[in-house]
Amino acid sequence: MTAQEFIAHEAHLLDAQRYDEWLALFAEDGRYWVPLQGAAQTEGALHNSLADEDRLLLSLRIERLKNPRAHSQHPASRCQHLLQAPVQVQADEGNAWRTPFLYIESRGERQVLLAGSYTHRLARVGGDWRIRLKRVDLLDAGKPLPAIQLFP
Amino acid sequence: MRRKDILALVQEDRVHRDLYLSEELFALEQRHFFANTWNYVGHASQVPAAGDYITVEIAGQPLLMVRQADGGIRVLNNRCAHKGMPLSTDECGSTGKFFRCPYHAWTYKLDGSPLAVPIKNGYEGTRLKECESGQGMGALQNVAVYRDFVFAKINDGGPDFHAYFGDVLGAIDNLADRSPVGRLRVEGGVIRNIIHCNWKMYLENINDTVHPQSAHESATQAANILWQGQPADVAKPMAMEQILPFGAGYDFFDRMGGRVYPNGHSMLGVNFSIHSGYAQVPEYEAALRAAHGEERASEILQRSPQNSVCFPSLSVKGSPQAIRVIRPLAADRTLIEAWSFRAEGAPELLFERAMTYNRLVFSPMSVVAHDDVHLFESIQQGLRAGRNEWVSLHRDFQPSELEGGTREVNGTNELLMRNQFRAWARFMTADMAMEEGA
């Protein structure tokens, strides 16, 4: 699988709600990060984020979604990722890819549309890829936002 | 809607659904309620230098909070006196030594008074100087800066700042005094949520301790499943330290205790709270004792109320060092801001706690808040159902509470909410009697 195919596959697992398989794509120290300033936020700066999660917190999200008393999932949310072709970018630690995207999260009568760009930092483990960092730079990260329940 | 109709919507143990649903009432709230109460504007650390400003809306009015040349802070109407153009459409910035309207270049001093207009001779012999248009941007007369927290009241009349807030200001002291030098700075950005519910519903929930067990069951069960089986000597990650206590039972929340103050203010968790169990930081506590003395330091550290409500727009958490600001947009739409504070001279850990808490609990991507938001937005719909036009606030009602004043109660007592609605009715109708000639 090429890195481009891997990134498309990752988005597909989310759209198909195969969250456990999605989580398995992360390296042990993998991180899912949605900075509050979007692309303007420097890594390591003391600034807040919309989400900044290691495997433990991602597991918590996934575990919660499975709980019948996750009230906000009645009705359930669905999502669709629309990706542009990933482009390899410079990174100190090797494989990094930038992918502009549109993300639609749909629930009941309401849709949330988010635009932005991913940076995937990937590692080769055996023949497979693992996500070391999935950085989600939202165009409107700092704007007032409605609830975002799944994974942009 | 007249004064007596509005007063009839708030009974001693219940409130009418129109309080949450009616756009007419929301419009009246802007003119009467919000204009008659002291609302949080911003923190002085957001405007450190002369000419620095933030734009903000209170009671539906666009305002500028501006640092003056003399170091003071003023709150101006964000409106050119000429045609109504805002002097800034940015969220924040620096205007330098004066404001200049982008439309026709009318200029104003930092206090809002007029500086110059182009083609000045065109106004000779006209009434401009006597008109409102000749008076400048206009500054709010009722502005108070308390330990760098800036509040404003739009209307004249009503209680002054200290009479209005009274002892609930101790919640701000508790937050500010967590700095050994007594100074806070807003840092790390603001998290903003749009919630499709009435602002009063959100504010009520800040005082509600009976919902976490059922509403947050999904998040706390997930956290418990992931954390169970960990040896007792493994240090809890900050996220777990902050999320797990949401699963505490009714007895815990009842015993934490609450207090109501006159004018709608309240404090929840006067004995202890879900924040009381955070890891100690001995060096910091020593620094605090050195700065404030043994007694005051213990008082600050031992009191970590769940929430303190400076009615109607500010909710304070001393630990973690965070505030929420309630900014109503429509009867069914509310903007909630979550700000984090750095306490100067305190360790980085405390600031990280503030940011982590806001991210985990108040972010649009928060796992804890999803269920809250769903419930608020659904209630906004559910209230339209027939046969019952009232919202119950009966729990632990006692006729003696109608005497008002400051009062301590059990933590699950709905008096904290009844107290808010009684204040709502009062400030909503305070200047209506005059208008109606009653």
Short mmCIF file of N, CA and C in Angstrom, two decimals, chain B residues 40-41 313-315 323-327 335-339:
data_model
loop_
_atom_site.label_atom_id
_atom_site.label_comp_id
_atom_site.label_asym_id
_atom_site.label_seq_id
_atom_site.Cartn_x
_atom_site.Cartn_y
_atom_site.Cartn_z
N TYR B 40 -20.01 40.42 32.15
CA TYR B 40 -18.56 40.30 31.95
C TYR B 40 -18.21 40.76 30.54
N VAL B 41 -17.21 41.63 30.44
CA VAL B 41 -16.78 42.11 29.12
C VAL B 41 -15.54 41.35 28.68
N SER B 313 -23.58 36.25 33.32
CA SER B 313 -22.78 35.93 32.13
C SER B 313 -21.45 35.25 32.43
N LEU B 314 -21.08 35.10 33.71
CA LEU B 314 -19.75 34.58 34.00
C LEU B 314 -19.81 33.40 34.96
N SER B 315 -19.09 32.34 34.62
CA SER B 315 -18.97 31.19 35.51
C SER B 315 -17.48 30.93 35.75
N ILE B 323 -12.62 30.09 33.15
CA ILE B 323 -13.95 30.70 33.21
C ILE B 323 -14.72 30.32 31.95
N ARG B 324 -16.04 30.36 32.10
CA ARG B 324 -16.91 30.29 30.94
C ARG B 324 -17.71 31.58 30.86
N VAL B 325 -17.87 32.08 29.65
CA VAL B 325 -18.65 33.29 29.44
C VAL B 325 -19.85 32.93 28.58
N ILE B 326 -21.03 33.33 29.05
CA ILE B 326 -22.28 33.02 28.34
C ILE B 326 -22.69 34.24 27.54
N ARG B 327 -22.74 34.07 26.20
CA ARG B 327 -23.08 35.20 25.33
C ARG B 327 -24.29 34.82 24.48
N LEU B 335 -23.72 31.45 22.48
CA LEU B 335 -22.27 31.28 22.31
C LEU B 335 -21.66 31.09 23.69
N ILE B 336 -20.90 30.02 23.85
CA ILE B 336 -20.19 29.78 25.11
C ILE B 336 -18.69 29.85 24.85
N GLU B 337 -18.01 30.68 25.64
CA GLU B 337 -16.56 30.80 25.51
C GLU B 337 -15.91 30.17 26.75
N ALA B 338 -14.84 29.42 26.54
CA ALA B 338 -14.07 28.86 27.66
C ALA B 338 -12.65 29.42 27.59
N TRP B 339 -12.29 30.20 28.61
CA TRP B 339 -10.97 30.84 28.67
C TRP B 339 -10.12 30.17 29.74
#
